[in-house]
Amino acid sequence: MTQHHPATLRRQWAADLTATQLYALLKLRVDVFVVEQNCPYPELDGRDLEPGTRHLWLEEDGEPQAYLRLLEEPGGVFRVGRVVTARTARGKGFSRRLMVAAMAEIGDAEAVLDGQTYVVDFYASFGFAPEGEEFIEDGIPHLRMRRPRR
């Protein structure tokens, strides 16, 4: 019988990430967003190492299984992005755990995200509401969503 260890929540400022951690997180993102979703686009956008960037992820056996990135935009608005779960870790509630942690991190601040249309209800459960028309990004329908300052 294999012993199951629950996923561990990790949170790091950009400057505190080790090279090994950053590599593992970027690999997870590329594996899902570029390879699995067949979207050849520049995943490395230059924002991962900005001083205010926060990285949150869940890991099992030292490997990231789910991840999201929090950017602090001008005016104190937070941008939630790069929400991703490894194919083998889906259905375990990892994205929900990460969003709960991210919302605790930003408190009452305003937040925005560009979410894939099929997960709008998921983000709505955290107080986000669609804003504007659906748009296509890398061949995938998205909606801009906003959670107002509380």
Coordinates of C-alpha atoms in Angstrom, one line a residue:
M1 CA 0.0 0.0 0.0
T2 CA 1.4 3.3 -1.0
Q3 CA 1.4 6.1 1.5
H4 CA -0.2 9.3 0.4
H5 CA 1.3 12.6 1.5
P6 CA -0.8 15.7 1.0
A7 CA 0.5 18.4 -1.3
T8 CA 2.5 21.1 0.4
L9 CA 1.7 24.7 -0.3
R10 CA 4.7 26.9 -1.1
R11 CA 4.9 30.6 -1.6
Q12 CA 8.0 32.6 -2.6
W13 CA 8.8 36.1 -3.7
A14 CA 10.5 36.1 -7.1
A15 CA 13.9 37.0 -5.6
D16 CA 13.7 34.1 -3.1
L17 CA 13.2 31.3 -5.7
T18 CA 16.1 29.0 -6.3
A19 CA 17.1 28.2 -9.8
T20 CA 15.8 24.7 -9.4
Q21 CA 12.4 25.9 -8.1
L22 CA 12.1 28.4 -11.0
Y23 CA 13.0 25.8 -13.5
A24 CA 10.5 23.3 -12.2
L25 CA 7.7 25.9 -12.1
L26 CA 8.4 27.1 -15.6
K27 CA 8.6 23.5 -16.9
L28 CA 5.1 22.8 -15.5
R29 CA 3.8 25.9 -17.2
V30 CA 5.4 25.1 -20.5
D31 CA 4.3 21.4 -20.3
V32 CA 0.7 22.4 -20.0
F33 CA 0.3 25.7 -21.7
V34 CA 2.6 25.2 -24.7
V35 CA 2.8 21.4 -25.2
E36 CA -0.5 20.0 -23.9
Q37 CA -2.7 22.9 -25.1
N38 CA -0.6 23.1 -28.3
C39 CA -0.2 26.9 -28.0
P40 CA 3.3 27.9 -29.2
Y41 CA 3.7 31.3 -27.6
P42 CA 6.3 33.1 -25.5
E43 CA 5.4 31.7 -22.1
L44 CA 8.4 33.4 -20.5
D45 CA 7.1 37.0 -20.5
G46 CA 9.7 38.7 -18.3
R47 CA 7.5 39.1 -15.3
D48 CA 8.4 36.1 -13.3
L49 CA 11.4 37.8 -11.7
E50 CA 9.9 41.2 -11.1
P51 CA 10.4 42.3 -7.4
G52 CA 6.7 42.2 -6.5
T53 CA 5.9 38.9 -8.2
R54 CA 4.7 36.1 -5.9
H55 CA 4.7 32.5 -6.8
L56 CA 2.4 30.0 -5.2
W57 CA 2.4 26.3 -5.8
L58 CA 1.5 22.9 -4.5
E59 CA 4.1 20.2 -4.5
E60 CA 4.2 16.5 -3.9
D61 CA 7.5 14.6 -3.5
G62 CA 9.4 17.8 -4.3
E63 CA 7.6 18.3 -7.7
P64 CA 5.2 21.2 -8.4
Q65 CA 1.7 19.8 -9.2
A66 CA -0.2 23.1 -9.5
Y67 CA 0.9 26.8 -9.7
L68 CA -0.3 30.3 -9.9
R69 CA 1.5 33.7 -10.2
L70 CA 0.4 36.9 -8.5
L71 CA 1.6 40.2 -10.0
E72 CA 1.1 43.5 -8.3
E73 CA 0.1 46.1 -11.0
P74 CA 0.1 49.9 -10.6
G75 CA -2.6 51.2 -8.2
G76 CA -2.4 48.2 -6.0
V77 CA -4.4 45.9 -8.3
F78 CA -3.3 42.3 -8.3
R79 CA -3.2 40.1 -11.4
V80 CA -3.8 36.4 -11.0
G81 CA -2.2 34.4 -13.8
R82 CA -0.6 31.3 -15.1
V83 CA -3.0 29.1 -13.1
V84 CA -2.0 25.6 -14.0
T85 CA -2.3 22.0 -12.8
A86 CA -0.3 19.0 -14.0
R87 CA -2.4 16.6 -16.0
T88 CA -1.7 13.8 -13.4
A89 CA -2.8 16.1 -10.5
R90 CA -6.2 17.3 -11.8
G91 CA -9.3 16.6 -9.9
K92 CA -7.7 17.0 -6.5
G93 CA -8.8 20.5 -5.8
F94 CA -5.3 22.0 -6.2
S95 CA -6.4 25.0 -8.2
R96 CA -9.0 25.8 -5.5
R97 CA -6.4 25.5 -2.7
L98 CA -4.1 27.9 -4.7
M99 CA -6.8 30.4 -5.3
V100 CA -7.8 30.4 -1.6
A101 CA -4.2 31.1 -0.7
A102 CA -3.9 33.8 -3.3
M103 CA -7.0 35.6 -2.1
A104 CA -5.8 35.4 1.5
E105 CA -2.5 36.9 0.2
I106 CA -4.1 39.9 -1.4
G107 CA -6.8 40.4 1.2
D108 CA -9.3 43.1 0.2
A109 CA -7.4 44.4 -2.8
E110 CA -8.8 44.6 -6.3
A111 CA -7.8 41.7 -8.5
V112 CA -8.0 40.9 -12.2
L113 CA -7.4 37.8 -14.4
D114 CA -7.8 36.6 -17.9
G115 CA -9.4 33.2 -17.5
Q116 CA -10.3 30.5 -20.0
T117 CA -14.0 30.7 -20.6
Y118 CA -14.7 27.2 -19.4
V119 CA -13.6 28.0 -15.9
V120 CA -15.4 31.3 -15.4
D121 CA -17.7 29.7 -12.7
F122 CA -14.6 28.6 -10.8
Y123 CA -13.2 32.1 -10.7
A124 CA -16.7 33.6 -9.9
S125 CA -16.7 31.5 -6.7
F126 CA -13.9 33.8 -5.5
G127 CA -15.8 37.0 -6.3
F128 CA -14.6 37.6 -9.9
A129 CA -17.1 38.8 -12.5
P130 CA -16.6 38.8 -16.3
E131 CA -15.7 42.2 -17.7
G132 CA -16.1 42.8 -21.4
E133 CA -16.4 40.4 -24.3
E134 CA -14.9 37.0 -24.8
F135 CA -11.6 37.1 -26.6
I136 CA -9.3 34.5 -28.2
E137 CA -5.8 34.1 -26.9
D138 CA -3.6 31.6 -28.5
G139 CA -6.7 29.9 -30.0
I140 CA -8.4 29.5 -26.6
P141 CA -11.5 31.5 -25.6
H142 CA -10.9 33.8 -22.6
L143 CA -12.8 36.3 -20.5
R144 CA -11.3 39.2 -18.5
M145 CA -12.5 39.0 -15.0
R146 CA -12.3 41.5 -12.1
R147 CA -12.8 41.2 -8.3
P148 CA -13.5 44.6 -6.9
R149 CA -11.8 46.0 -3.8
R150 CA -13.7 44.7 -0.8

